Structure formats: C-alpha cells, structure tokens
Amino acid sequence: MTRSYRKVKYAVKWLPVLLLLSFTGAPAVTMAEEQTDVVFSPKLQKAYFEIQKLRLPAARELIDDERTAMPGNPLIAYLDSYADLHYLLIAEDRNRYKTFVQQEDNRLDDVGKLSEKSPYKRLFQADIRLHSAFAKLKFGNEVSGSWEIIKAYRLLEDNRKKFPAFTPTLKSLGLLHVLIGSIPDNYTWIAKILGLRGNIAQGIRELREVAHEEPFFRQEAELIDLLLHAYTLQLSPAQQTRIRQWPAEQPDNLLLHFFATTVLMKENKSDEAAHFLAEAPTGKEYMPFPFLDYLRGEIALQDGDYDASFSHYARFLKQYRGFNYIKDSYFKMFMCRWLAGRDQEAAGYMQKVTQTGSTIVEADQFAERMAKEFTAGSIHASQKVLYKARYATDGGNFQRAFELMKMVSEKSFETTYEKAEYNYRMARILQKSARVNECMPFYERSVALGQSDAGAAGFAASSALQMGYIYQKKADNQKAAAYFRKAMSFKKHEYKNSIDNKARAALTELGQ
C-alpha cells in the first residue's frame, strides 16, 4: 500500500462508527422539468428512522413497498445503501459485502439520473461513495476505500460551489474536513497533492452550522460533532450531558443506546454505561447485535467479575460471524482465567488468539502481540496486578486501582516495558482521581523509560499525550504543545496512529 493510501486510512480508521449517522432525512425536492425527483414519502422517511434505530427488517419492508410504487425514486437506492452499511458494519458478513460492492455502480446510476439543478444529486453520490468507502476500509480493502473517500470529497466540494446556500452538503463535508485536519504532519503534503483541504476548526463549524440551520439534520450533525470530540478531541461537559439524554428521549433507538454505552466506557464510566446497555431495546424487529455481549464482557472484566466476563465473551464468539475482536475476545478469556489464578486453563485461550480472527483493529493487534510474548515466556505473574489495575481504571474504579498499585513499586518489575507500564498506570489513576500534581512525576518517568527502550514507546507516547492535555487545561500552551509533539515523536508502537491523530488535533486547537 502506498503512502497516499495510508494517509487516508489513518484519518478514517475509526470512522465506521460515525458512518452509522450518514443521513437523517430531508424535505422533498420538486423539479417540474424533471420526471425523476427525490420524493421523501412518509414510508421512506420512516424507513430512514427505522434504519437509524437498527430496526432493519421493518426498514427494508418499507423500502420494498416504495420500490413497487415509485421505482424511479433515487432515495430508494440511497436508503438501500444506507441500510446495507448498517448491516455490514455490525454483522461483518463477507458474502453480503461482495454483493454490496457489486451494487454500488447501479445505485450511483440511479441517483445520477437526478437533474444537474438538484443539490441532492452530488450529495447522494458522495454519501453512497462514503458508504462504500467505510465498508471497504472495514473489510480491509484500503486502496479502493481510500479512492472512494477522495471521490466523495471532490463531489461535496463541487456541490458546495454549485449550491453554496445548500447547507446539507456540510454534514458530510464537515466530517471530512475534521478528518483531513487530523492527519499527522508527515502525511499532510500528500493530502495537498490530492487536493484535500480542511482543518478541525473548519469542520466543527460546518457541522454546527448544519445543526443550527437544518432541523432534519440537527441530530446527525450534533452526534457526529460529539463523536469526533469523544474519539479525537475531548468532550465538553455539555456534550457529556447530551450523550446521556438521547437514549432517554428515544428509548426504542438501539443505536443511541450503543453510542451512549461505548462513549461512556471510553470516558471510564462503565457503571453508567452498564445502565444504558441494560436498557438497550431488543427483539426480532432489531437486527442481531452480538457485539453488545462483548461490551458486557468488557464491563464485567473491569469490575473483576471474571466468571461473568468469560461467559459474555463466549456468548459473543458463539453468535458472532464477523472477523474483528475475535483475537481480543480470546485474549480477554485468557485474562479472565489467568487473573482468577487458573493459569493452566488460561493457556489454551492464548493459542486460540494466534489461530483465529484478524489484526485490523488495534485491540486484535495487541492481543496477537501478547500471545506471541506469552509463547516466548515474556508474560510474568508479576504483571497480573498491572492488568487488574488497568481494567479497574478503564471501568472508573480508581480507588480499587490505586489500592492494587500500592501493593507494588517500579522495583517490583524486571523489564523496561513493565516499569514504563507501572509508571503510566499509576499516573493515569492519579490523574483520573484529580491528583494531577502527583501524577506528573510518574508520567515523566514513563516518558524517560520509553526514550531509552523502544519497546516501551507506547506507554511513553501515551504519557506525553496526557501531559499535553494537563498543561493545556492549565493554559500553559507552550508546554502543552511541546508534549503533544513529544507524543508524536515515538515510533512504531501499537497506538501510534490514534495518539498521533489526537496530538495533531490538540495542536490544531492550540493554533499550532
């Protein structure tokens, strides 16, 4: 894969979660001179909202009804693509993926029949290409997916020039502008050569313009804005409140419960996340969603309930037909047995890590590396306390994590990697416990260890990133920028892409 394709891949590696929001309905277009108009009939509008709730069977039935009544309506092809994408991102069905790719040209042809006078023509073409792009990236077809993003970007820019007052264009263009703006420095020259322009502040402004001016697109734009802050920037208090409000406002919306769960878990609030997960709607009217059992396994592991966690991961693997998080689930099943002192039983699950699944997502890459280290005898019993503290921290039980870490010191560990992890874990616990001044020496020590040993680079980079955030909150922008750049300076660690994107985004916020 060439560097130009990698550039796009890095900017959008977590985008499948955002694409679930790619369309939220719009008013009908009436063009007397054209026979093929966009007709937002009541059934198609309902179908869209059923898709967003992950009620795909009902949505497809509504779409099929309208296909018979008005087969030339371009919105049908658009919603077919939208529904397929939701299914593929969740089910990871390789056979359906092949069919989806084969149908793209026909769907583009259908929406291409719209008049050149319609601002929806290029918007629909661009979003269908984005649907294809994110599906292709999800299924590992990175080169083709990258080109789809480039084509979509150009369609959206062209639409903005032809119809500058058509605000809905900004719902997708704003998203791409944020992603382009988060590309690490060493890839920005490629973006310029390809004609891709944008920055984070610009994209956020565009999304908020849509939320302010387009009632139909308000929720989509607001939620994309929120997810960009959750995964690349940082959530504001108002955004943290909003993510809790949506599921209560739409109790039958499985997608919103899923987003609330995952964002709160990322924010170390697994107790709250468990509530939204428990309240998530179920039933035959919803598409199967085995990944919810994976999330239940994660929360139970963080709580130290190893038997319950093991059962949830096992149920996920039994029901799931996809290819991501397989290695990670077997690794977590190993952890459930290993941390419970059942070492001999645990070993068999490490063998499964190397024999199944893929290494597309970071969690699976980490699991694969841990399996190799376990086979090489590099996983020691002394590390159990670090893993227990890590999972407790991830779940938000900082007091339990601190009590665990007080049982050991840096001298308790042999390798530089373990020493760097010890310092990073202790610093993170103190930071999350609002003991910011106490955490800084541990972060500094982790950075120093990572500079002396490439194997510890991941913890060093993560430490530098957190120190940057701390100084940013103190309004010491000079030191903040220095640590963000330090975070980006570490090479070849498993979290480099995500850390570099976050550091780059933070520097942009600082105007650097």
Coordinates of C-alpha atoms in Angstrom, one line a residue:
M1 CA 0.0 0.0 0.0
T2 CA 1.4 3.4 -1.0
R3 CA 1.8 6.3 1.4
S4 CA -1.0 8.2 -0.3
Y5 CA -3.5 5.4 0.6
R6 CA -2.2 5.1 4.1
K7 CA -2.8 8.8 4.7
V8 CA -6.5 8.4 4.1
K9 CA -6.7 5.1 6.1
Y10 CA -5.1 6.7 9.2
A11 CA -7.5 9.6 9.1
V12 CA -10.6 7.4 9.0
K13 CA -9.6 4.2 10.8
W14 CA -12.4 4.7 13.4
L15 CA -15.0 6.2 11.1
P16 CA -17.3 3.2 10.7
V17 CA -19.0 4.2 14.0
L18 CA -19.6 7.6 12.5
L19 CA -21.0 6.4 9.2
L20 CA -23.9 4.9 11.0
L21 CA -25.1 8.6 11.1
S22 CA -24.6 9.4 7.5
F23 CA -28.2 10.6 6.7
T24 CA -31.1 11.9 8.7
G25 CA -33.8 12.7 6.2
A26 CA -34.6 15.9 4.2
P27 CA -37.5 17.7 2.6
A28 CA -38.7 16.6 -0.8
V29 CA -37.3 18.2 -3.9
T30 CA -39.8 19.4 -6.5
M31 CA -38.4 20.0 -10.0
A32 CA -41.2 20.3 -12.6
E33 CA -38.8 19.9 -15.5
E34 CA -37.6 16.5 -14.3
Q35 CA -39.6 13.3 -14.1
T36 CA -37.1 11.7 -11.6
D37 CA -37.3 13.7 -8.4
V38 CA -36.3 12.9 -4.9
V39 CA -39.5 12.0 -3.1
F40 CA -39.3 11.8 0.6
S41 CA -42.5 9.8 1.0
P42 CA -43.8 9.1 4.5
K43 CA -42.8 5.4 4.2
L44 CA -39.2 6.3 3.1
Q45 CA -38.8 8.8 5.8
K46 CA -40.0 6.2 8.3
A47 CA -37.6 3.7 6.8
Y48 CA -34.7 6.0 7.4
F49 CA -35.6 6.4 11.1
E50 CA -36.1 2.6 11.4
I51 CA -32.6 2.1 10.0
Q52 CA -31.1 4.6 12.5
K53 CA -32.8 2.6 15.2
L54 CA -31.3 -0.7 13.8
R55 CA -34.8 -1.9 13.0
L56 CA -33.6 -3.1 9.6
P57 CA -36.3 -5.7 8.8
A58 CA -39.0 -3.1 9.1
A59 CA -37.0 -0.6 7.2
R60 CA -36.4 -3.0 4.2
E61 CA -40.1 -3.8 4.1
L62 CA -41.0 -0.1 3.8
I63 CA -38.3 0.4 1.1
D64 CA -39.6 -2.5 -0.9
D65 CA -43.1 -1.2 -0.7
E66 CA -42.0 2.1 -2.2
R67 CA -39.8 0.3 -4.8
T68 CA -43.0 -1.1 -6.2
A69 CA -44.9 2.2 -6.0
M70 CA -42.3 4.5 -7.4
P71 CA -39.3 2.5 -8.7
G72 CA -37.5 5.6 -10.2
N73 CA -37.2 7.4 -6.9
P74 CA -33.4 7.9 -6.3
L75 CA -34.0 8.0 -2.5
I76 CA -34.6 4.2 -2.7
A77 CA -31.1 3.5 -3.9
Y78 CA -29.7 5.8 -1.3
L79 CA -31.6 4.1 1.6
D80 CA -30.7 0.7 0.2
S81 CA -27.0 1.7 0.5
Y82 CA -27.6 3.2 3.9
A83 CA -29.3 0.1 5.3
D84 CA -26.7 -2.2 3.9
L85 CA -23.9 -0.2 5.5
H86 CA -25.5 -0.5 8.9
Y87 CA -25.8 -4.3 8.5
L88 CA -22.2 -4.7 7.2
L89 CA -20.6 -2.6 10.0
I90 CA -22.3 -4.7 12.6
A91 CA -22.5 -8.2 11.1
E92 CA -19.2 -8.1 9.1
D93 CA -20.9 -10.5 6.6
R94 CA -18.3 -11.1 3.8
N95 CA -20.9 -12.5 1.3
R96 CA -23.2 -9.6 1.7
Y97 CA -20.2 -7.3 1.4
K98 CA -19.4 -8.7 -2.0
T99 CA -23.0 -8.1 -3.1
F100 CA -22.9 -4.5 -1.7
V101 CA -19.8 -3.6 -3.7
Q102 CA -21.3 -5.0 -6.9
Q103 CA -24.4 -2.9 -6.3
E104 CA -22.6 0.4 -5.9
D105 CA -22.5 1.4 -9.6
N106 CA -26.2 0.7 -10.1
R107 CA -27.0 2.9 -7.1
L108 CA -24.8 5.7 -8.3
D109 CA -26.5 5.4 -11.7
D110 CA -29.9 5.7 -10.0
V111 CA -29.1 8.9 -8.1
G112 CA -27.1 10.1 -11.1
K113 CA -30.4 10.5 -13.0
L114 CA -31.3 13.5 -10.9
S115 CA -31.2 16.9 -12.6
E116 CA -28.0 18.9 -12.5
K117 CA -30.2 21.5 -10.9
S118 CA -30.7 19.3 -7.9
P119 CA -28.3 19.8 -5.0
Y120 CA -29.2 16.3 -3.8
K121 CA -27.5 14.7 -6.9
R122 CA -23.9 15.1 -5.8
L123 CA -24.8 14.9 -2.1
F124 CA -26.3 11.4 -2.6
Q125 CA -23.5 10.3 -4.9
A126 CA -20.9 11.4 -2.4
D127 CA -22.6 9.7 0.5
I128 CA -23.1 6.5 -1.4
R129 CA -19.3 6.6 -2.1
L130 CA -18.7 7.2 1.6
H131 CA -20.9 4.2 2.5
S132 CA -18.7 2.2 0.1
A133 CA -15.5 3.7 1.5
F134 CA -16.2 2.9 5.1
A135 CA -17.4 -0.6 4.2
K136 CA -14.3 -1.3 2.2
L137 CA -12.0 0.0 4.9
K138 CA -13.9 -2.1 7.4
F139 CA -13.3 -5.2 5.3
G140 CA -9.6 -4.4 4.6
N141 CA -9.9 -3.1 1.1
E142 CA -7.9 0.0 1.9
V143 CA -6.8 1.2 -1.5
S144 CA -10.3 1.2 -3.1
G145 CA -11.8 2.6 0.1
S146 CA -9.3 5.5 0.1
W147 CA -10.2 6.4 -3.5
E148 CA -13.9 6.4 -2.7
I149 CA -13.2 9.0 0.0
I150 CA -11.3 11.2 -2.4
K151 CA -14.1 11.0 -5.0
A152 CA -16.7 11.7 -2.3
Y153 CA -14.7 14.7 -1.1
R154 CA -14.5 16.2 -4.6
L155 CA -18.2 15.7 -5.2
L156 CA -19.0 17.5 -2.0
E157 CA -16.7 20.4 -2.8
D158 CA -18.2 20.7 -6.2
N159 CA -21.7 20.7 -4.7
R160 CA -20.8 23.4 -2.3
K161 CA -19.5 25.6 -5.2
K162 CA -22.6 24.9 -7.3
F163 CA -25.1 25.3 -4.5
P164 CA -23.4 27.5 -1.8
A165 CA -26.7 28.0 0.1
F166 CA -27.4 24.3 0.4
T167 CA -26.3 23.6 4.0
P168 CA -26.9 19.8 4.0
T169 CA -23.7 19.5 1.9
L170 CA -21.8 20.4 5.1
K171 CA -23.0 17.4 7.0
S172 CA -20.5 15.1 5.2
L173 CA -18.0 17.7 4.1
G174 CA -17.6 19.0 7.6
L175 CA -16.8 15.5 8.8
L176 CA -14.2 15.0 6.1
H177 CA -12.7 18.4 6.9
V178 CA -12.2 17.3 10.5
L179 CA -10.6 14.1 9.4
I180 CA -8.3 15.8 6.9
G181 CA -7.3 18.3 9.6
S182 CA -6.3 15.4 12.0
I183 CA -3.9 13.8 9.6
P184 CA -0.3 13.8 11.1
D185 CA 2.2 16.3 9.8
N186 CA 4.2 13.7 7.8
Y187 CA 1.1 13.0 5.6
T188 CA -0.3 16.5 5.1
W189 CA 1.7 17.0 1.9
I190 CA 0.0 14.1 0.3
A191 CA -3.4 15.5 1.2
K192 CA -2.5 18.7 -0.6
I193 CA -1.3 16.9 -3.7
L194 CA -4.6 15.0 -3.8
G195 CA -6.5 18.3 -3.5
L196 CA -7.8 17.6 0.0
R197 CA -8.3 20.7 2.1
G198 CA -9.7 21.2 5.6
N199 CA -9.0 21.6 9.3
I200 CA -10.6 20.6 12.5
A201 CA -12.0 24.0 13.4
Q202 CA -13.5 24.4 10.0
G203 CA -15.2 21.0 10.1
I204 CA -16.6 21.6 13.5
R205 CA -18.0 25.0 12.4
E206 CA -19.6 23.4 9.4
L207 CA -21.3 20.6 11.4
R208 CA -22.6 23.2 13.9
E209 CA -24.0 25.3 11.1
V210 CA -26.0 22.3 9.9
A211 CA -27.2 21.6 13.4
H212 CA -28.3 25.2 13.8
E213 CA -29.9 25.7 10.4
E214 CA -31.2 22.3 9.3
P215 CA -33.8 20.7 11.6
F216 CA -33.8 17.4 9.7
F217 CA -30.0 17.1 10.0
R218 CA -29.6 18.5 13.5
Q219 CA -29.3 15.3 15.5
E220 CA -26.9 13.8 12.9
A221 CA -24.6 16.8 12.9
E222 CA -24.7 17.1 16.7
L223 CA -23.9 13.5 17.2
I224 CA -21.0 13.5 14.7
D225 CA -19.7 16.5 16.5
L226 CA -19.9 14.7 19.8
L227 CA -18.2 11.5 18.5
L228 CA -15.4 13.5 16.9
H229 CA -14.8 15.0 20.3
A230 CA -15.0 11.7 22.0
Y231 CA -12.6 9.9 19.8
T232 CA -10.2 12.6 18.5
L233 CA -10.7 15.7 20.6
Q234 CA -12.2 15.9 24.1
L235 CA -15.8 16.0 25.3
S236 CA -17.1 19.2 26.8
P237 CA -19.4 18.9 29.9
A238 CA -22.4 19.8 27.8
Q239 CA -21.6 17.0 25.3
Q240 CA -21.2 14.5 28.2
T241 CA -24.7 15.5 29.3
R242 CA -26.1 15.2 25.9
I243 CA -24.9 11.7 25.2
R244 CA -26.9 10.7 28.4
Q245 CA -30.1 12.5 27.2
W246 CA -30.6 10.9 23.8
P247 CA -31.4 7.3 24.9
A248 CA -34.0 8.6 27.4
E249 CA -35.5 10.7 24.6
Q250 CA -35.6 7.8 22.2
P251 CA -35.9 4.6 24.3
D252 CA -36.5 2.4 21.2
N253 CA -33.3 3.6 19.5
L254 CA -30.7 0.8 19.8
L255 CA -28.1 2.8 18.0
L256 CA -28.2 5.7 20.5
H257 CA -28.0 3.2 23.4
F258 CA -25.0 1.7 21.8
F259 CA -23.3 5.0 21.3
A260 CA -24.0 6.1 24.9
T261 CA -22.6 2.8 26.1
T262 CA -19.3 3.0 24.1
V263 CA -18.7 6.7 24.7
L264 CA -19.2 6.4 28.5
M265 CA -17.0 3.3 28.6
K266 CA -14.3 5.3 26.8
E267 CA -14.8 8.0 29.5
N268 CA -14.1 5.5 32.3
K269 CA -17.8 5.5 33.4
S270 CA -18.6 1.8 33.0
D271 CA -21.2 1.8 35.8
E272 CA -23.3 4.3 33.8
A273 CA -22.5 2.5 30.5
A274 CA -23.9 -0.7 32.0
H275 CA -27.2 1.1 32.7
F276 CA -27.6 2.2 29.0
L277 CA -26.6 -1.3 27.9
A278 CA -29.2 -2.9 30.1
E279 CA -31.8 -0.5 28.8
A280 CA -31.0 -1.2 25.2
P281 CA -34.1 -2.3 23.3
T282 CA -34.2 -5.9 22.0
G283 CA -36.5 -8.1 19.9
K284 CA -36.9 -9.6 16.5
E285 CA -37.6 -6.2 15.0
Y286 CA -34.0 -5.2 15.6
M287 CA -31.0 -6.7 13.7
P288 CA -28.9 -9.1 15.7
F289 CA -26.1 -7.2 17.6
P290 CA -23.8 -9.8 19.2
F291 CA -21.2 -7.0 20.0
L292 CA -23.4 -6.0 22.9
D293 CA -22.3 -9.2 24.7
Y294 CA -18.7 -8.2 24.0
L295 CA -19.4 -4.9 25.8
R296 CA -20.9 -6.7 28.7
G297 CA -17.8 -8.9 28.9
E298 CA -15.7 -5.7 29.0
I299 CA -17.6 -4.2 31.8
A300 CA -17.6 -7.4 33.9
L301 CA -13.8 -7.7 33.4
Q302 CA -13.3 -4.2 34.6
D303 CA -15.4 -5.0 37.6
G304 CA -13.3 -8.1 38.4
D305 CA -16.2 -10.4 37.8
Y306 CA -14.1 -12.9 35.8
D307 CA -16.7 -15.7 35.5
A308 CA -19.4 -13.4 34.2
S309 CA -17.0 -11.7 31.8
F310 CA -15.8 -15.1 30.5
S311 CA -19.4 -16.1 29.8
H312 CA -20.2 -12.9 27.9
Y313 CA -17.1 -13.2 25.7
A314 CA -18.0 -16.9 25.0
R315 CA -21.6 -15.9 24.0
F316 CA -20.3 -13.2 21.8
L317 CA -18.0 -15.6 19.9
K318 CA -20.7 -18.2 19.6
Q319 CA -23.2 -15.7 18.0
Y320 CA -20.7 -13.6 16.0
R321 CA -19.9 -14.3 12.4
G322 CA -17.5 -11.3 11.8
F323 CA -13.8 -11.1 11.9
N324 CA -12.9 -8.2 14.3
Y325 CA -12.4 -8.6 18.1
I326 CA -12.1 -12.4 17.8
K327 CA -8.4 -12.4 18.9
D328 CA -9.2 -9.8 21.5
S329 CA -12.1 -11.8 22.9
Y330 CA -9.9 -15.0 23.3
F331 CA -7.2 -12.8 24.9
K332 CA -9.8 -11.5 27.4
M333 CA -11.0 -15.0 28.1
F334 CA -7.4 -15.9 28.8
M335 CA -7.3 -12.9 31.2
C336 CA -10.5 -14.0 32.9
R337 CA -8.9 -17.3 33.8
W338 CA -5.3 -16.0 34.4
L339 CA -6.3 -13.2 36.7
A340 CA -8.5 -15.7 38.6
G341 CA -5.4 -17.9 39.3
R342 CA -6.5 -20.6 36.8
D343 CA -3.2 -20.4 34.8
Q344 CA -3.2 -23.8 33.3
E345 CA -6.7 -23.4 31.9
A346 CA -5.9 -19.9 30.7
A347 CA -3.0 -21.0 28.4
G348 CA -5.3 -22.7 25.9
Y349 CA -7.1 -19.4 25.1
M350 CA -3.8 -17.8 24.1
Q351 CA -3.3 -20.5 21.5
K352 CA -6.7 -19.5 20.0
V353 CA -5.6 -15.9 19.7
T354 CA -3.0 -16.8 17.1
Q355 CA -5.2 -19.3 15.3
T356 CA -8.3 -17.2 14.6
G357 CA -9.5 -13.7 13.7
S358 CA -7.8 -10.7 12.0
T359 CA -5.5 -7.9 13.0
I360 CA -7.3 -4.9 11.5
V361 CA -8.3 -3.2 14.8
E362 CA -5.8 -2.2 17.5
A363 CA -7.3 -4.5 20.1
D364 CA -6.7 -7.5 17.9
Q365 CA -3.2 -6.3 17.1
F366 CA -2.4 -6.0 20.8
A367 CA -3.9 -9.5 21.5
E368 CA -1.7 -11.0 18.8
R369 CA 1.4 -9.4 20.2
M370 CA 0.5 -10.5 23.8
A371 CA 0.0 -14.1 22.5
K372 CA 3.4 -14.1 20.9
E373 CA 5.0 -12.7 24.1
F374 CA 3.2 -15.3 26.2
T375 CA 4.6 -18.1 24.0
A376 CA 8.0 -16.6 24.3
G377 CA 7.7 -16.6 28.1
S378 CA 7.6 -12.8 28.4
I379 CA 4.3 -12.6 30.3
H380 CA 5.0 -12.9 34.0
A381 CA 2.8 -13.4 37.0
S382 CA 4.0 -10.0 38.4
Q383 CA 2.1 -8.3 35.6
K384 CA -1.3 -9.5 37.0
V385 CA -1.6 -6.5 39.3
L386 CA -0.9 -4.2 36.4
Y387 CA -3.7 -5.7 34.3
K388 CA -6.1 -5.7 37.3
A389 CA -5.3 -2.0 37.9
R390 CA -5.7 -1.3 34.2
Y391 CA -9.1 -2.8 33.9
A392 CA -10.3 -1.2 37.1
T393 CA -9.1 2.2 35.8
D394 CA -10.8 1.6 32.5
G395 CA -14.1 1.0 34.3
G396 CA -13.7 4.1 36.5
N397 CA -13.0 2.3 39.8
F398 CA -10.0 4.4 40.6
Q399 CA -9.8 3.7 44.3
R400 CA -9.6 0.0 43.7
A401 CA -7.0 0.5 41.1
F402 CA -4.9 2.7 43.4
E403 CA -5.1 0.1 46.2
L404 CA -3.8 -2.5 43.8
M405 CA -0.9 -0.3 42.6
K406 CA 0.1 0.5 46.2
M407 CA 1.0 -3.2 46.6
V408 CA 3.9 -2.8 44.2
S409 CA 6.6 -0.3 43.0
E410 CA 8.8 0.1 39.9
K411 CA 11.3 -2.2 41.5
S412 CA 8.7 -5.0 41.5
F413 CA 9.2 -5.4 37.8
E414 CA 12.1 -6.6 35.7
T415 CA 11.8 -5.3 32.2
T416 CA 11.7 -1.6 31.0
Y417 CA 8.4 -2.3 29.4
E418 CA 6.8 -3.3 32.7
K419 CA 8.4 -0.4 34.5
A420 CA 7.1 2.0 31.9
E421 CA 3.6 0.5 32.2
Y422 CA 3.7 0.7 36.0
N423 CA 4.5 4.4 35.9
Y424 CA 1.9 5.1 33.2
R425 CA -0.8 3.1 35.1
M426 CA -0.1 4.9 38.4
A427 CA 0.0 8.3 36.7
R428 CA -3.3 7.6 35.0
I429 CA -5.0 6.6 38.2
L430 CA -3.8 9.7 40.0
Q431 CA -4.9 11.9 37.1
K432 CA -8.3 10.4 37.0
S433 CA -8.6 10.8 40.8
A434 CA -7.9 14.6 40.4
R435 CA -4.5 14.3 41.9
V436 CA -2.8 16.0 39.0
N437 CA 0.3 17.3 40.6
E438 CA 1.1 13.8 42.0
C439 CA 0.7 12.1 38.6
M440 CA 3.3 14.2 36.7
P441 CA 6.5 12.5 38.1
F442 CA 5.1 9.1 37.0
Y443 CA 4.3 10.4 33.5
E444 CA 7.7 11.9 33.2
R445 CA 9.3 8.6 34.3
S446 CA 7.3 6.7 31.8
V447 CA 8.4 9.1 29.0
A448 CA 12.1 8.7 30.1
L449 CA 11.8 4.9 30.0
G450 CA 10.3 5.0 26.6
Q451 CA 13.1 7.1 25.2
S452 CA 15.6 4.6 26.4
D453 CA 13.8 1.4 25.3
A454 CA 11.7 1.3 22.0
G455 CA 9.6 -1.5 23.5
A456 CA 8.1 0.9 26.0
A457 CA 7.3 3.6 23.4
G458 CA 3.6 3.1 23.5
F459 CA 3.4 4.0 27.2
A460 CA 5.8 6.9 26.7
A461 CA 3.7 8.3 23.9
S462 CA 0.5 7.9 25.9
S463 CA 2.1 9.6 28.9
A464 CA 3.3 12.6 26.8
L465 CA -0.2 13.0 25.3
Q466 CA -1.7 13.1 28.8
M467 CA 0.9 15.6 30.0
G468 CA 0.0 17.8 27.0
Y469 CA -3.7 17.7 28.0
I470 CA -2.8 18.6 31.6
Y471 CA -0.8 21.6 30.5
Q472 CA -3.5 22.6 28.0
K473 CA -6.0 22.8 30.8
K474 CA -3.6 24.9 32.8
A475 CA -3.4 27.3 29.8
D476 CA 0.3 26.7 29.5
N477 CA 0.2 26.3 25.8
Q478 CA 3.9 26.3 25.2
K479 CA 4.5 23.2 27.4
A480 CA 1.3 21.6 26.1
A481 CA 2.5 21.9 22.5
A482 CA 5.9 20.5 23.4
Y483 CA 4.4 17.4 25.0
F484 CA 1.9 16.9 22.1
R485 CA 4.9 16.9 19.7
K486 CA 6.8 14.6 22.1
A487 CA 3.9 12.2 21.9
M488 CA 4.1 12.2 18.1
S489 CA 7.9 11.6 18.1
F490 CA 7.8 8.0 19.3
K491 CA 8.0 5.5 16.5
K492 CA 6.4 2.1 15.7
H493 CA 4.2 1.4 18.7
E494 CA 0.7 -0.2 18.6
Y495 CA -1.2 3.1 19.4
K496 CA 0.8 5.4 17.1
N497 CA -1.9 6.3 14.7
S498 CA -4.6 7.1 17.3
I499 CA -2.1 9.0 19.6
D500 CA -0.7 11.0 16.6
N501 CA -4.2 11.9 15.5
K502 CA -5.2 13.1 19.0
A503 CA -1.9 15.1 19.4
R504 CA -2.3 16.7 16.0
A505 CA -5.9 17.7 16.8
A506 CA -4.8 19.2 20.1
L507 CA -2.1 21.2 18.4
T508 CA -4.6 22.5 15.9
E509 CA -6.8 23.6 18.8
L510 CA -3.8 25.5 20.2
G511 CA -3.3 27.2 16.8
Q512 CA -0.1 25.4 16.1

